[in-house]
Amino acid sequence: MTKKLSPILAIDTSCDETSTAVTVGTTVLANIIASQTQLHAPYGGVYPTIAKQAHQENIDQTIQVALKRAQLSWSAIQAIAVTQGPGLAPALEVGIARAKQLTTQYQKPLIAVNHLEGHLVSIFAQPRPQNWRQLSAQQRLDRENHYLATFSFPALGLIVSGGHTEFILINQLGQYQVLGQTIDDAAGECLDKVGRMLNLGYPAGPVIEQFAKKGDATAFEFPLPMTTSDDFNLSFSGLKTYARNLITKLETANQLDQQAVYNFAASFQKAVFRHICYKLNKILKEQKWQTNSPKQPKTLAKPSQNNQQLWLGGGVAANLKLRQMLRATLKPYKLKLQTPYNKKLCMDNAAMIGIAAGFTLQRGKVVKAIEKLQRRPRYNL
Amino acid sequence: MQTIKLTSNNHQQVLDQAVAALQKGELVIYPTETIYGLGVVATDPAAVNKLLQYKSRREGKPLSIAVSNPDMAAKYVMINDQAKKLYQRFLPGPITVISQGKNKAAPGVESEFGTLGIRIPDYQLIRAVVKKLGKPITATSANASGKKRPYTINDILDHLSNKQKKLLGLIIDAGKLPPNQPSTVIDTTLSTPVVLREGQLSTSSKSTTKLPSAQLISHSEQETQQIAGKLMLKNWEKLKKQGLVIGLDGPLGAGKTIFAKGVAKFLHIKETITSPTYSYLNEYDYQRGQTSGKFYHLDAWKLQDPAVIDKLQLNKLVQPKNILVVEWWEQIKSSLPHKQPLQVSITESKLDHPRILKIAQTN
């Protein structure tokens, strides 16, 4: 049960993106990502890289636009949240320094958030309803609590992005346990790199998804990695090397025509997702995630046998083929797949940081010594 | 505004009319193999301005251009190897290939970063129009910004204001188009490497001379890690006194991260070493015997701008007891010239064959 809803201004500068959001509980009032919003007219929809991205230059603009879009002034903001890690140290530093300064200037509490927790809770995000401004504080609170009651614990989390691929047991909000993770490349990175070998530019992952729709996913066979390992870890570098050898062979034989590229995209994408689904199935089969009997969650409804969930987050969570394959894997175990409501929430964004911060604030965990808050580039869950 | 219905026997007439309208600087709605497009001559600033008015709220989003063939494309963009392959394989077809522009189009066509998308529509009539015109036309979707994808002329007109309608010159109505997706956009401007360019490894910059290099053969991931460990042992004193830089090169999938895992193992780091491609730089604390320091693992795959080196503060990292391992060293070596790395290149004699690790020390 949430007792009070507080508007939070959240900042994320974990890697390439600069983002500021305003959230109230799980409701997103604004979610501004510098590269996506035409702050200074960058290429629409194409991801930036650090080379093109200047957090320093973008951050104030994203803050202004976020407040404007949320139709709130600083006086209405109850707390400031910032990503502490994991991420690129100099990038994190920009967000943290800004958050500290704002905290002092406006005398608001500061909440430090783990970026991965943000991805996990991105499934909670809900858009601002049409009648938001007409709702009273009590109505908003009732709406929030009604919504939160639809989630249950323990839940299983899966983050699939360019930088991370991991399974997480969520005993309750704030209590996480990594069940398995990649030991080399992340799934999104693997798709991008193999896409690059097929000359599909950067980022190639979304192109692979498009091309896969035109291809035959059974045209090429790929190995299933890590079947002999007893853990829930993943590995994608072997698939990458296998794909590279296959591409070289096809190119040498002059067989990599248009349809072959479509087929390769479809087959390879399936191989990457099959590996994730294989390990997911192993977790479900061994019921590893249920044996950790959790304490009764404080903020959410009681776990119900019929409402067990897999929470999916991260950039690759936007891929519809992945969602389809995950649903098929979950079906025999009667788990439901929960996904973020739009693509932006899958990317690195500050709304998910705001939502995580909202839960953290409920637990009363604010940063005590603000000046001492340090970035944590290798912050684990 | 004039509408002309495209039939099986009026192609020549439509072609002439379209070319005439475009030459006059008018906006032309035309069919493609994907959705209805909106064309003006891409080199005509007044016409492009009119188009931007029509689209409204684009706020600087770049436009793509339709050309008749790769030769015309080459006049407007720089076509790199990757783009060339895409042209060969997919064009004409529903693909937009983004390259670095040559600033030959009217203002507002290229992106802020000077990039430009090229389309060669798989629609003969449109290629013929562009060919006859001798200049590219814009290839943006014909709907107003944020409105429905246009598969019929009504999809467009139903959502237009009178003001927008007045901006239109000619509509080529080919009826209901098949429900194909809009073109897939492929950005080739970030020059992430797949393999090193020919000869890149053998010739290092003239200011440095190389000691004779050692060649080692690895048959497995374990062996690659052992080689890394031996190299670390050999340079352990140097690392403690001055710090150490190891530059790794080799194609995608050669085993550069595996080598880095070997370095971490030597340093008794328990954490799993994962690829730093996306985070650029991973940082680990190590303690080996009485010595403790930092292991920095950098991936330069996505780095091509020297200014980035400042942003990553790389020069500060190399201190006594610290080690910096850089994947895709060749990408950034010119930005770190004075750091005298151990250079390790990993190659294969043939596919699926053992890896050859060539180790060289620059003075």
Coordinates of N, CA and C in Angstrom, one line a residue, chain A residues 110-111 364-373:
Chain A
L110 N 17.2 13.5 -1.7 CA 17.8 12.9 -2.9 C 17.7 11.4 -2.7
I111 N 17.4 10.7 -3.8 CA 17.3 9.2 -3.8 C 18.2 8.7 -4.9
G364 N 11.5 4.9 2.9 CA 12.2 5.9 3.6 C 13.7 5.9 3.4
K365 N 14.1 5.4 2.3 CA 15.6 5.4 2.0 C 16.0 6.6 1.2
V366 N 16.4 7.6 1.8 CA 16.9 8.8 1.1 C 18.4 8.9 1.4
V367 N 19.1 9.6 0.5 CA 20.6 9.7 0.8 C 20.8 10.7 1.9
K368 N 21.6 10.2 2.9 CA 21.7 11.0 4.1 C 22.8 12.0 4.0
A369 N 24.0 11.6 3.5 CA 25.1 12.5 3.3 C 25.2 12.8 1.8
I370 N 24.5 13.8 1.4 CA 24.4 14.1 0.0 C 25.8 14.3 -0.7
E371 N 26.6 15.1 0.0 CA 27.9 15.4 -0.6 C 28.8 14.2 -0.8
K372 N 28.5 13.2 0.0 CA 29.3 12.0 0.0 C 28.9 10.9 -1.1
L373 N 27.7 11.2 -1.7 CA 27.2 10.2 -2.7 C 28.2 10.1 -3.8

